Amino acid sequence: MIKVDNLTKRFGRHSAVSGASFEAADGEVVGFLGPNGAGKTTTIRILTGFLPATSGTATVDGLDVAEHPLETRRRIGYLPESVPLYRDMRIREYLRFRGHIKGLRGDFLRRRMDEVIDRCGLGDVRRKMIKTLSKGFRQRVGLADALIHDPPLLILDEPTNGLDPNQIRSIRNLVKELGESHTILLSTHILSEVEMICDKIVIIDGGTVLASDTPSNLVSTMRSAGRISIEVKADPERAQEKMSALDQVKKVIHERNRGNWGEFSILVESGTDTRERLANLAREEGWPLRSLHRHAATLEDVFVELTRKD
Amino acid sequence: MGTLLIILRKEFRGFFQSPFGWILLSLITVMQGWSVSSAMKALQDAPIPESLVYIVFHMPQFWFYFLALFPLITMRLFAEEERAGTLETLLTAPVQTAQLVLGKYLATLCFYLVLWIPSFLQFQIFGLLTDLDPPFSTGSLGGVFLLIVLMGSLFIAIGTFASSLTSSQIIAGVITVGLLFIHYFLGYITVIYGDQFPAASLFHHISASEHLRDFSRGLISSSTIIYYLSAAAFVLFMTHHALNYRRWKS
Ligand SMILES: Nc1ncnc2c1ncn2[C@@H]1O[C@H](COP(=O)(O)OP(=O)(O)OP(=O)(O)O)[C@@H](O)[C@H]1O
Ligand SMILES: [Mg+2]
């Protein structure tokens, strides 16, 4: 549905996007992650035809966005980052105008308006003036606008930005629901959101794509992947020495003592699991074992690992 | 209904959805009414060899409120969309920049024409209330309102252009005032420096005050019509490019 190939956008001498490439297949929900200033919004603006690329191509549904601006825009429902709206319009009036300029007419438009108002939870406020709405409802109006022409592709730039936890949750559920019938490119900073709803993740920083994979693949290929905690009753120094001697163990850290119990963190090579051998070791040495736990790497670890600047 | 018409209708209605449009309408009506009544008084006091129409449009205050009108009706057009970010939602919908420019321009032109309806009617009242012949010819009345439309079409294009250059309505308004005054004073160059230089005829050709003098005497010239319409088209073309260029470079 989306194919971005070697896309570059320069503002003066500064490159906001430099050689980014990624894809989103039909029906996929793709999380678009990256630190502030990574180039997410710029990439999205090129995809939606608001900005021209300096070089490279972006296609939507096989059509180049620069060569077929109107056809590709018809296929995209776009919620911009700042959710710009006409403050002096009422919700229905706004949606009618947006429907009109997207080519919807008459009964069909009325049906679509009722549908999106219902779907975005705007029923109770539909006659209100937009400037009197809270941020959460304005976000919903923006979303309703993105949906009005029933596009196959939704591009949402931080749809939960600035919302309270309840609103975040209900918008997230809505996006999840929409993901069943739409291709979605979802830019966000909330990693748990991505883990919950995305089939695929694209991480961008400094205008280049650093990773593009499913969440579970990303997590399992992370360097910081395996960290194991173990609590045994043993002489700390001997335990540390014995455990360090095991294969695939990179480092053993003695965290603390709780009474006679010593608590250790063990870093292992990625893609390996040493728990069984640790349990065997404890039995052989006659150490009482109270807990043995493997910490799964989180998306946050992946994100920090890829994008931190040190 | 085409996209252009949808934009036109929304913009046109926008003028009447705030007090602003109604205030302008009454302002023009009052100013023109004032000019008509002082012109009639002047005609009563002393014989003047010009028509009522000519005198009304040559009142000293005319150019002030006439030129002040354009920044007021055009400064909002694109500057406000840019400031509010709604240019992004407009230009990521299946709308061409040209449709947007023309839609907004024509909506403003329509509103401008509405502003002049009361003034036009003021001239008709004369015939309705008295059985005297009105103290002006149909030609001069038609001429002057034709010129009002022509100048409006160019000056609104200039205001639209200024509004596409910035996200500040104030700056757009100031640019419009500046450009309109420059245009107005170019027409005065021959008054100040005389006719003794090669380009003098060019300055006569674009002199708004000379156009007003001629048209309000019923002397309609096709080259003036062509001048205003082609200049308006050119400025709109520039507006289209300015909008694209601003996105292109930024
Ligand atoms: N119109 C512009 N003119 C000049 N520079 C710009 C413009 N828009 C964006 N930039 C720069 O391009 C870079 C990428 O910006 P962009 O808005 O795409 O980041 P982002 O990933 O969306 O960040 P955030 O998470 O904060 O929204 C930034 O360094 C930004 O300052
Ligand atoms: Mg952004």
Coordinates of C-alpha atoms and ligand atoms in Angstrom, one line a residue:
Chain A
M1 CA 0.0 0.0 0.0
I2 CA 2.8 2.4 0.9
K3 CA 6.3 2.2 -0.6
V4 CA 8.8 4.8 0.3
D5 CA 12.1 4.5 -1.6
N6 CA 15.2 6.4 -0.9
L7 CA 13.3 9.5 0.1
T8 CA 15.2 12.7 0.8
K9 CA 13.9 16.0 1.9
R10 CA 16.2 19.0 2.5
F11 CA 15.2 22.3 4.1
G12 CA 17.9 24.6 3.0
R13 CA 21.1 22.8 4.0
H14 CA 19.4 20.7 6.7
S15 CA 18.2 17.2 5.7
A16 CA 15.0 16.3 7.5
V17 CA 14.7 13.0 5.7
S18 CA 17.8 11.4 4.1
G19 CA 17.4 8.2 2.1
A20 CA 14.5 6.7 4.0
S21 CA 13.0 3.5 2.6
F22 CA 10.2 1.4 4.0
E23 CA 7.0 -0.4 3.0
A24 CA 3.6 -1.1 4.4
A25 CA 1.7 -4.0 2.9
D26 CA -2.1 -3.9 2.4
G27 CA -3.9 -4.3 5.6
E28 CA -0.9 -3.8 7.8
V29 CA -0.8 -1.5 10.8
V30 CA 2.6 0.1 10.8
G31 CA 4.0 1.9 13.8
F32 CA 6.2 4.8 12.8
L33 CA 8.6 5.6 15.6
G34 CA 11.5 7.9 16.2
P35 CA 12.7 10.6 18.6
N36 CA 11.6 14.3 18.2
G37 CA 12.9 15.8 15.0
A38 CA 13.5 12.3 13.4
G39 CA 11.7 13.2 10.3
K40 CA 8.4 11.4 10.8
T41 CA 6.1 14.3 10.1
T42 CA 8.2 15.4 7.1
T43 CA 7.9 11.9 5.6
I44 CA 4.2 11.8 6.3
R45 CA 3.8 15.2 4.6
I46 CA 5.5 13.9 1.5
L47 CA 3.3 10.9 1.5
T48 CA 0.1 13.0 1.8
G49 CA 1.3 15.3 -1.0
F50 CA 1.7 18.4 1.2
L51 CA 5.4 18.7 0.7
P52 CA 7.4 17.6 -2.4
A53 CA 10.4 15.4 -1.9
T54 CA 13.8 16.6 -2.8
S55 CA 14.6 13.2 -4.2
G56 CA 13.4 9.6 -4.0
T57 CA 9.9 8.3 -4.5
A58 CA 6.9 7.6 -2.4
T59 CA 4.0 5.6 -3.8
V60 CA 0.6 4.8 -2.4
D61 CA -1.3 1.9 -3.9
G62 CA 1.2 1.8 -6.7
L63 CA 0.8 5.5 -7.7
D64 CA 3.5 8.0 -7.3
V65 CA 2.3 10.7 -4.9
A66 CA 4.0 13.5 -6.9
E67 CA 2.7 12.3 -10.3
H68 CA -0.8 11.5 -9.2
P69 CA -1.5 13.9 -6.3
L70 CA -5.3 13.8 -6.5
E71 CA -5.7 10.0 -7.0
T72 CA -3.3 9.2 -4.1
R73 CA -4.9 11.8 -1.8
R74 CA -8.3 10.2 -2.4
R75 CA -6.9 7.0 -1.0
I76 CA -5.5 8.5 2.1
G77 CA -7.2 9.6 5.3
Y78 CA -4.8 11.9 7.0
L79 CA -4.8 13.3 10.6
P80 CA -2.1 15.9 10.8
E81 CA 0.0 16.3 14.0
S82 CA -1.5 19.6 15.1
V83 CA -5.1 18.6 14.1
P84 CA -5.9 21.9 12.3
L85 CA -9.6 22.6 12.2
Y86 CA -11.9 25.6 11.4
R87 CA -12.7 26.9 14.9
D88 CA -15.8 28.7 13.8
M89 CA -17.6 25.8 12.3
R90 CA -19.8 23.3 13.9
I91 CA -18.8 19.6 13.8
R92 CA -21.4 18.6 11.2
E93 CA -20.8 21.6 9.1
Y94 CA -17.1 20.9 9.1
L95 CA -17.5 17.3 8.2
R96 CA -20.0 18.2 5.5
F97 CA -17.4 20.7 4.0
R98 CA -14.6 18.1 4.2
G99 CA -16.8 15.4 2.6
H100 CA -17.8 17.8 -0.2
I101 CA -14.2 18.7 -1.1
K102 CA -13.4 15.0 -1.0
G103 CA -16.1 14.5 -3.6
L104 CA -18.9 13.0 -1.5
R105 CA -22.5 14.1 -2.2
G106 CA -26.0 13.9 -1.0
D107 CA -27.4 10.9 0.8
F108 CA -24.1 9.1 0.6
L109 CA -22.3 11.9 2.4
R110 CA -25.1 12.1 5.0
R111 CA -24.7 8.4 5.7
R112 CA -21.0 8.7 6.0
M113 CA -21.3 11.6 8.3
D114 CA -23.6 9.7 10.6
E115 CA -21.3 6.7 10.5
V116 CA -18.1 8.6 11.3
I117 CA -19.8 10.7 14.0
D118 CA -20.9 7.5 15.6
R119 CA -17.7 5.7 15.1
C120 CA -15.6 8.5 16.6
G121 CA -17.9 9.0 19.6
L122 CA -19.0 12.5 18.5
G123 CA -22.7 11.9 18.9
D124 CA -23.2 13.9 22.0
V125 CA -21.4 17.0 20.8
R126 CA -22.2 17.0 17.0
R127 CA -23.9 20.3 17.0
K128 CA -21.2 22.1 19.0
M129 CA -18.8 24.7 17.7
I130 CA -15.4 23.3 17.2
K131 CA -13.7 26.0 19.3
T132 CA -15.6 24.9 22.3
L133 CA -14.4 21.3 22.1
S134 CA -11.8 19.8 24.4
K135 CA -8.5 18.5 22.9
G136 CA -9.8 14.9 23.0
F137 CA -12.9 15.7 21.0
R138 CA -11.0 17.9 18.5
Q139 CA -8.7 14.9 17.9
R140 CA -11.9 12.8 17.2
V141 CA -13.2 15.4 14.8
G142 CA -9.8 15.2 13.0
L143 CA -10.1 11.4 12.9
A144 CA -13.7 11.6 11.6
D145 CA -12.5 13.9 8.8
A146 CA -9.8 11.3 8.0
L147 CA -12.4 8.6 7.8
I148 CA -15.2 10.4 6.0
H149 CA -14.3 9.3 2.5
D150 CA -13.7 5.8 3.6
P151 CA -10.1 5.6 2.4
P152 CA -8.2 2.3 2.4
L153 CA -5.1 4.0 4.0
L154 CA -5.0 6.0 7.2
I155 CA -2.0 8.1 8.1
L156 CA -2.2 9.3 11.7
D157 CA 0.5 11.6 13.0
E158 CA 0.5 11.2 16.8
P159 CA -3.3 10.7 17.2
T160 CA -3.0 10.4 21.0
N161 CA -0.7 13.4 21.6
G162 CA -1.8 15.4 24.6
L163 CA -4.8 13.3 25.6
D164 CA -5.6 12.0 29.1
P165 CA -5.2 8.3 29.8
N166 CA -8.8 7.5 29.2
Q167 CA -8.9 9.3 25.9
I168 CA -5.7 7.7 24.8
R169 CA -7.2 4.3 25.5
S170 CA -10.4 4.9 23.6
I171 CA -8.5 6.4 20.6
R172 CA -6.2 3.5 20.7
N173 CA -9.1 1.1 20.7
L174 CA -10.6 2.9 17.8
V175 CA -7.3 2.7 15.9
K176 CA -7.1 -1.0 16.7
E177 CA -10.6 -1.5 15.4
L178 CA -9.9 0.5 12.2
G179 CA -6.7 -1.6 11.7
E180 CA -8.9 -4.6 11.0
S181 CA -10.2 -3.0 7.8
H182 CA -7.6 -0.4 6.9
T183 CA -3.9 -0.1 6.2
I184 CA -2.6 2.3 8.9
L185 CA 0.7 4.3 9.2
L186 CA 0.7 5.4 12.9
S187 CA 3.3 7.8 14.1
T188 CA 3.5 7.9 17.9
H189 CA 5.8 8.2 20.9
I190 CA 3.8 5.8 23.0
L191 CA 5.6 2.4 22.7
S192 CA 3.0 0.4 24.6
E193 CA 0.5 1.6 22.0
V194 CA 2.7 0.3 19.2
E195 CA 3.2 -3.1 20.9
M196 CA -0.6 -3.4 21.3
I197 CA -1.7 -2.6 17.8
C198 CA 1.0 -2.7 15.2
D199 CA 1.9 -5.5 12.9
K200 CA 5.1 -3.8 12.0
I201 CA 7.4 -1.1 13.2
V202 CA 9.6 1.3 11.3
I203 CA 12.1 3.2 13.5
I204 CA 13.5 6.4 12.0
D205 CA 16.2 8.7 13.3
G206 CA 18.1 11.6 11.7
G207 CA 16.0 11.0 8.6
T208 CA 17.1 7.4 8.0
V209 CA 15.2 4.2 8.7
L210 CA 17.1 2.3 11.4
A211 CA 14.9 -0.8 11.6
S212 CA 11.8 -2.1 10.0
D213 CA 10.4 -5.4 11.3
T214 CA 7.7 -7.0 13.4
P215 CA 7.8 -6.0 17.1
S216 CA 8.7 -9.5 18.2
N217 CA 11.5 -9.8 15.7
L218 CA 12.9 -6.5 16.7
V219 CA 12.8 -7.4 20.3
S220 CA 14.4 -10.8 19.9
T221 CA 17.3 -9.5 17.8
M222 CA 18.2 -6.8 20.3
R223 CA 21.6 -6.9 21.8
S224 CA 20.4 -6.2 25.3
A225 CA 17.9 -9.0 24.9
G226 CA 18.7 -11.6 27.6
R227 CA 18.8 -10.5 31.1
I228 CA 18.2 -13.0 33.8
S229 CA 17.6 -12.5 37.5
I230 CA 18.4 -15.3 40.0
E231 CA 18.2 -15.5 43.8
V232 CA 20.2 -18.2 45.5
K233 CA 21.4 -18.8 49.0
A234 CA 25.2 -19.1 48.5
D235 CA 28.5 -17.4 49.1
P236 CA 28.3 -14.4 46.7
E237 CA 31.8 -14.6 45.4
R238 CA 31.8 -18.3 44.7
A239 CA 28.3 -18.0 43.1
Q240 CA 29.5 -15.2 40.9
E241 CA 32.6 -17.1 39.8
K242 CA 30.7 -20.3 39.0
M243 CA 28.0 -18.6 37.1
S244 CA 30.4 -16.5 35.0
A245 CA 32.1 -19.7 33.9
L246 CA 29.0 -20.9 32.1
D247 CA 28.9 -20.6 28.3
Q248 CA 27.1 -17.7 26.7
V249 CA 27.1 -15.7 30.0
K250 CA 28.6 -12.3 29.4
K251 CA 28.4 -10.8 32.8
V252 CA 27.2 -11.5 36.3
I253 CA 26.3 -8.7 38.6
H254 CA 25.8 -9.2 42.3
E255 CA 22.9 -6.9 42.9
R256 CA 22.3 -7.2 46.7
N257 CA 21.8 -9.5 49.6
R258 CA 18.5 -10.1 51.3
G259 CA 19.4 -11.9 54.4
N260 CA 21.2 -15.0 53.3
W261 CA 19.8 -14.7 49.8
G262 CA 22.0 -13.2 47.1
E263 CA 20.4 -11.6 44.1
F264 CA 22.2 -11.6 40.8
S265 CA 21.7 -10.1 37.4
I266 CA 23.1 -12.1 34.5
L267 CA 23.6 -10.7 31.0
V268 CA 23.6 -13.4 28.3
E269 CA 24.1 -13.4 24.6
S270 CA 21.1 -12.6 22.6
G271 CA 18.9 -15.4 21.4
T272 CA 20.1 -17.8 24.1
D273 CA 18.5 -19.0 27.3
T274 CA 20.7 -20.1 30.2
R275 CA 18.0 -20.7 32.8
E276 CA 18.1 -24.5 32.6
R277 CA 21.9 -24.6 33.1
L278 CA 21.7 -22.1 35.9
A279 CA 19.1 -24.3 37.7
N280 CA 21.3 -27.3 37.1
L281 CA 24.3 -25.4 38.5
A282 CA 22.4 -24.5 41.7
R283 CA 21.3 -28.1 42.2
E284 CA 24.9 -29.4 41.7
E285 CA 26.3 -26.8 44.1
G286 CA 23.5 -27.4 46.6
W287 CA 22.4 -23.8 46.6
P288 CA 18.8 -23.2 47.5
L289 CA 17.1 -21.5 44.6
R290 CA 14.3 -19.0 45.3
S291 CA 13.7 -17.3 41.9
L292 CA 14.9 -17.5 38.4
H293 CA 13.5 -15.1 35.9
R294 CA 14.2 -14.0 32.4
H295 CA 13.4 -10.3 31.6
A296 CA 12.1 -10.0 28.1
A297 CA 13.6 -7.0 26.2
T298 CA 10.9 -4.4 25.6
L299 CA 10.3 -2.2 22.7
E300 CA 11.6 0.6 24.8
D301 CA 15.0 -1.2 25.1
V302 CA 15.0 -1.5 21.3
F303 CA 14.1 2.1 20.8
V304 CA 16.6 3.5 23.2
E305 CA 19.3 1.2 21.9
L306 CA 18.8 2.3 18.3
T307 CA 18.3 6.0 18.8
R308 CA 20.2 7.1 21.9
K309 CA 22.9 9.6 21.2
D310 CA 26.0 8.5 23.3
Chain B
M1 CA -20.9 20.8 -7.8
G2 CA -17.2 21.2 -8.5
T3 CA -14.5 21.6 -5.9
L4 CA -14.0 25.2 -6.9
L5 CA -17.7 26.0 -6.2
I6 CA -17.6 24.3 -2.9
I7 CA -14.6 26.4 -1.8
L8 CA -16.3 29.5 -3.3
R9 CA -19.5 28.9 -1.3
K10 CA -17.7 28.2 2.0
E11 CA -15.6 31.3 1.7
F12 CA -18.5 33.5 0.6
R13 CA -20.7 32.3 3.5
G14 CA -17.7 32.9 5.8
F15 CA -18.0 36.7 5.1
F16 CA -21.5 36.8 6.5
Q17 CA -20.9 34.5 9.4
S18 CA -19.1 37.1 11.4
P19 CA -20.1 40.7 12.2
F20 CA -17.1 41.8 10.1
G21 CA -18.9 41.3 6.7
W22 CA -22.0 43.2 7.9
I23 CA -19.9 46.0 9.3
L24 CA -18.1 46.4 6.0
L25 CA -21.4 46.4 4.1
S26 CA -22.9 49.1 6.3
L27 CA -19.6 51.1 6.2
I28 CA -19.6 51.2 2.4
T29 CA -23.3 52.0 2.3
V30 CA -22.9 54.9 4.8
M31 CA -19.8 56.3 3.0
Q32 CA -21.4 56.2 -0.4
G33 CA -24.6 57.6 1.0
W34 CA -22.7 60.5 2.5
S35 CA -21.0 61.1 -0.8
V36 CA -24.3 61.1 -2.7
S37 CA -25.9 63.5 -0.3
S38 CA -23.0 65.9 -0.3
A39 CA -22.8 65.7 -4.1
M40 CA -26.5 66.6 -4.4
K41 CA -26.0 69.5 -2.0
A42 CA -23.1 70.7 -4.1
L43 CA -25.2 70.4 -7.3
Q44 CA -27.9 72.4 -5.6
D45 CA -25.6 75.2 -4.4
A46 CA -23.8 75.9 -7.7
P47 CA -24.1 74.6 -11.2
I48 CA -21.3 72.1 -11.9
P49 CA -20.7 70.8 -15.4
E50 CA -20.5 67.2 -14.3
S51 CA -23.0 64.5 -13.5
L52 CA -24.0 63.3 -10.0
V53 CA -22.2 60.0 -10.6
Y54 CA -19.0 61.9 -11.5
I55 CA -19.1 64.1 -8.4
V56 CA -19.9 61.2 -6.1
F57 CA -16.9 59.2 -7.2
H58 CA -14.7 62.3 -7.1
M59 CA -15.3 63.2 -3.5
P60 CA -12.0 63.6 -1.7
Q61 CA -12.8 60.7 0.7
F62 CA -13.5 58.2 -2.1
W63 CA -10.0 56.7 -2.6
F64 CA -9.5 56.4 1.1
Y65 CA -12.3 54.0 1.9
F66 CA -12.1 52.4 -1.5
L67 CA -8.5 51.4 -1.2
A68 CA -8.8 50.5 2.6
L69 CA -11.5 48.0 1.7
F70 CA -9.2 45.6 -0.1
P71 CA -6.8 44.7 2.6
L72 CA -9.8 44.2 4.9
I73 CA -11.5 41.6 2.7
T74 CA -8.4 39.8 1.5
M75 CA -5.9 39.6 4.3
R76 CA -7.6 36.6 5.9
L77 CA -7.7 34.4 2.8
F78 CA -4.5 32.4 2.9
A79 CA -2.7 33.9 5.9
E80 CA -5.3 32.6 8.3
E81 CA -5.2 29.1 6.7
E82 CA -1.5 29.1 7.0
R83 CA -1.5 30.2 10.6
A84 CA -4.2 27.7 11.7
G85 CA -2.5 24.9 9.8
T86 CA -5.7 24.2 7.8
L87 CA -3.8 24.8 4.6
E88 CA -2.4 21.3 5.2
T89 CA -5.8 19.7 5.5
L90 CA -7.0 21.6 2.4
L91 CA -4.0 20.7 0.2
T92 CA -3.9 17.0 1.3
A93 CA -7.5 16.6 0.3
P94 CA -8.0 16.1 -3.5
V95 CA -8.0 19.8 -4.2
Q96 CA -5.8 21.5 -6.7
T97 CA -4.0 24.7 -5.7
A98 CA -5.6 26.5 -8.6
Q99 CA -9.1 25.5 -7.4
L100 CA -8.3 26.8 -4.0
V101 CA -6.9 30.1 -5.3
L102 CA -9.8 30.7 -7.7
G103 CA -12.4 29.6 -5.2
K104 CA -11.2 32.0 -2.6
Y105 CA -10.6 34.8 -5.1
L106 CA -14.1 34.5 -6.7
A107 CA -15.8 34.3 -3.3
T108 CA -14.1 37.6 -2.3
L109 CA -15.1 39.2 -5.6
C110 CA -18.7 38.1 -5.1
F111 CA -18.7 39.5 -1.6
Y112 CA -17.2 42.7 -3.0
L113 CA -20.0 43.0 -5.5
V114 CA -22.5 42.6 -2.8
L115 CA -20.9 45.5 -0.9
W116 CA -21.6 47.8 -3.9
I117 CA -25.3 46.8 -4.3
P118 CA -26.6 49.3 -1.8
S119 CA -24.6 52.1 -3.4
F120 CA -25.9 51.1 -6.9
L121 CA -29.5 51.2 -5.5
Q122 CA -28.9 54.7 -4.0
F123 CA -28.5 56.0 -7.5
Q124 CA -31.8 54.3 -8.6
I125 CA -33.7 56.0 -5.7
F126 CA -33.5 59.3 -7.5
G127 CA -35.6 58.0 -10.4
L128 CA -38.0 56.2 -8.1
L129 CA -38.7 59.2 -5.8
T130 CA -38.9 62.0 -8.3
D131 CA -40.2 62.2 -11.7
L132 CA -37.2 64.2 -12.8
D133 CA -34.6 62.8 -15.0
P134 CA -31.7 61.6 -12.9
P135 CA -28.8 64.0 -13.0
F136 CA -26.5 61.5 -14.7
S137 CA -26.6 59.3 -17.8
T138 CA -27.0 55.6 -17.8
G139 CA -23.6 55.4 -19.5
S140 CA -21.8 57.1 -16.7
L141 CA -23.5 55.0 -14.0
G142 CA -22.8 51.8 -16.0
G143 CA -19.2 53.0 -16.7
V144 CA -18.4 53.7 -13.1
F145 CA -19.8 50.5 -11.8
L146 CA -18.0 48.6 -14.5
L147 CA -14.8 50.2 -13.4
I148 CA -15.6 49.4 -9.8
V149 CA -15.8 45.7 -10.8
L150 CA -12.6 45.9 -12.9
M151 CA -10.6 47.6 -10.2
G152 CA -12.0 45.2 -7.7
S153 CA -10.9 42.2 -9.8
L154 CA -7.3 43.4 -9.9
F155 CA -7.1 44.8 -6.3
I156 CA -8.6 41.6 -4.8
A157 CA -6.1 39.6 -6.8
I158 CA -3.3 41.7 -5.3
G159 CA -4.7 41.2 -1.8
T160 CA -5.0 37.5 -2.4
F161 CA -1.4 37.4 -3.5
A162 CA -0.2 39.3 -0.4
S163 CA -2.2 36.9 1.8
S164 CA -0.4 33.9 0.2
L165 CA 3.0 35.3 1.2
T166 CA 2.7 35.2 5.0
S167 CA 0.9 33.6 7.9
S168 CA 0.2 37.0 9.5
Q169 CA -3.0 38.8 8.5
I170 CA -1.6 42.1 9.6
I171 CA 1.5 41.7 7.3
A172 CA -0.7 40.6 4.4
G173 CA -2.9 43.7 5.0
V174 CA 0.1 46.0 5.1
I175 CA 1.6 44.5 1.9
T176 CA -1.8 45.0 0.2
V177 CA -2.0 48.6 1.2
G178 CA 1.5 49.2 0.1
L179 CA 1.0 47.6 -3.4
L180 CA -2.3 49.4 -3.9
F181 CA -0.8 52.8 -3.0
I182 CA 2.1 52.2 -5.3
H183 CA -0.3 51.3 -8.1
Y184 CA -2.4 54.4 -7.4
F185 CA 0.6 56.7 -7.3
L186 CA 2.1 55.3 -10.5
G187 CA -0.9 56.9 -12.1
Y188 CA 0.1 60.3 -10.7
I189 CA 3.6 60.3 -12.1
T190 CA 2.5 62.1 -15.2
V191 CA 0.7 64.7 -13.0
I192 CA 3.9 65.3 -11.0
Y193 CA 6.6 65.0 -13.8
G194 CA 4.5 66.0 -16.9
D195 CA 4.2 64.1 -20.1
Q196 CA 7.6 64.8 -21.5
F197 CA 9.2 61.4 -21.2
P198 CA 8.9 58.3 -23.3
A199 CA 7.1 56.0 -20.8
A200 CA 4.4 58.6 -20.0
S201 CA 1.8 56.9 -22.0
L202 CA 2.3 53.7 -20.0
F203 CA 1.6 55.6 -16.8
H204 CA -1.5 57.1 -18.3
H205 CA -2.5 53.6 -19.3
I206 CA -2.5 52.3 -15.7
S207 CA -3.7 55.4 -13.9
A208 CA -6.7 54.4 -11.8
S209 CA -7.7 58.0 -11.2
E210 CA -7.7 58.7 -15.0
H211 CA -9.8 55.5 -15.5
L212 CA -12.2 56.7 -12.9
R213 CA -12.4 60.1 -14.6
D214 CA -13.2 58.6 -18.0
F215 CA -15.5 55.8 -16.9
S216 CA -17.6 58.1 -14.7
R217 CA -18.2 60.2 -17.8
G218 CA -19.3 57.1 -19.6
L219 CA -16.1 56.9 -21.7
I220 CA -15.4 53.2 -21.5
S221 CA -12.2 52.0 -23.1
S222 CA -11.6 48.4 -24.0
S223 CA -7.9 48.7 -23.4
T224 CA -8.6 49.6 -19.8
I225 CA -10.8 46.6 -19.4
I226 CA -8.1 44.3 -20.9
Y227 CA -5.5 45.9 -18.6
Y228 CA -7.4 45.1 -15.4
L229 CA -8.5 41.6 -16.4
S230 CA -5.1 40.5 -17.7
A231 CA -3.3 42.1 -14.7
A232 CA -5.7 40.3 -12.3
A233 CA -5.1 37.0 -14.2
F234 CA -1.3 37.5 -13.9
V235 CA -1.4 38.3 -10.2
L236 CA -3.6 35.2 -9.6
F237 CA -1.0 33.1 -11.5
M238 CA 1.7 34.5 -9.2
T239 CA -0.5 33.6 -6.2
H240 CA -0.7 30.1 -7.3
H241 CA 3.1 29.9 -7.7
A242 CA 3.7 31.7 -4.4
L243 CA 1.6 29.1 -2.5
N244 CA 3.4 26.2 -4.2
Y245 CA 6.8 27.8 -3.8
R246 CA 6.3 28.4 -0.1
R247 CA 5.6 24.7 0.4
W248 CA 8.3 23.7 -2.0
K249 CA 11.1 25.6 -0.2
S250 CA 10.0 25.2 3.4
Ligands
LIG1 N1 9.2 23.6 7.4 C1 10.5 23.3 7.9 N2 11.5 24.1 7.6 C2 12.7 23.8 8.1 N3 13.0 22.7 8.9 C3 12.0 21.9 9.1 C4 10.7 22.1 8.6 N4 9.9 21.1 9.1 C5 10.7 20.3 9.8 N5 11.9 20.7 9.8 C6 13.1 20.1 10.5 O1 13.1 18.8 10.0 C7 13.4 17.9 11.0 C8 12.4 16.8 11.1 O2 11.2 17.3 11.5 P1 9.9 16.4 11.7 O3 8.8 17.4 12.1 O4 9.7 15.6 10.5 O5 10.2 15.5 13.0 P2 9.3 14.5 13.7 O6 9.9 13.2 13.6 O7 7.9 14.6 13.2 O8 9.4 15.0 15.2 P3 8.3 15.0 16.4 O9 8.3 13.7 17.0 O10 8.8 16.1 17.3 O11 7.0 15.4 15.8 C9 13.5 18.7 12.3 O12 14.9 18.9 12.5 C10 12.8 19.9 12.0 O13 13.4 21.0 12.6
MG2 MG 6.1 15.1 14.1

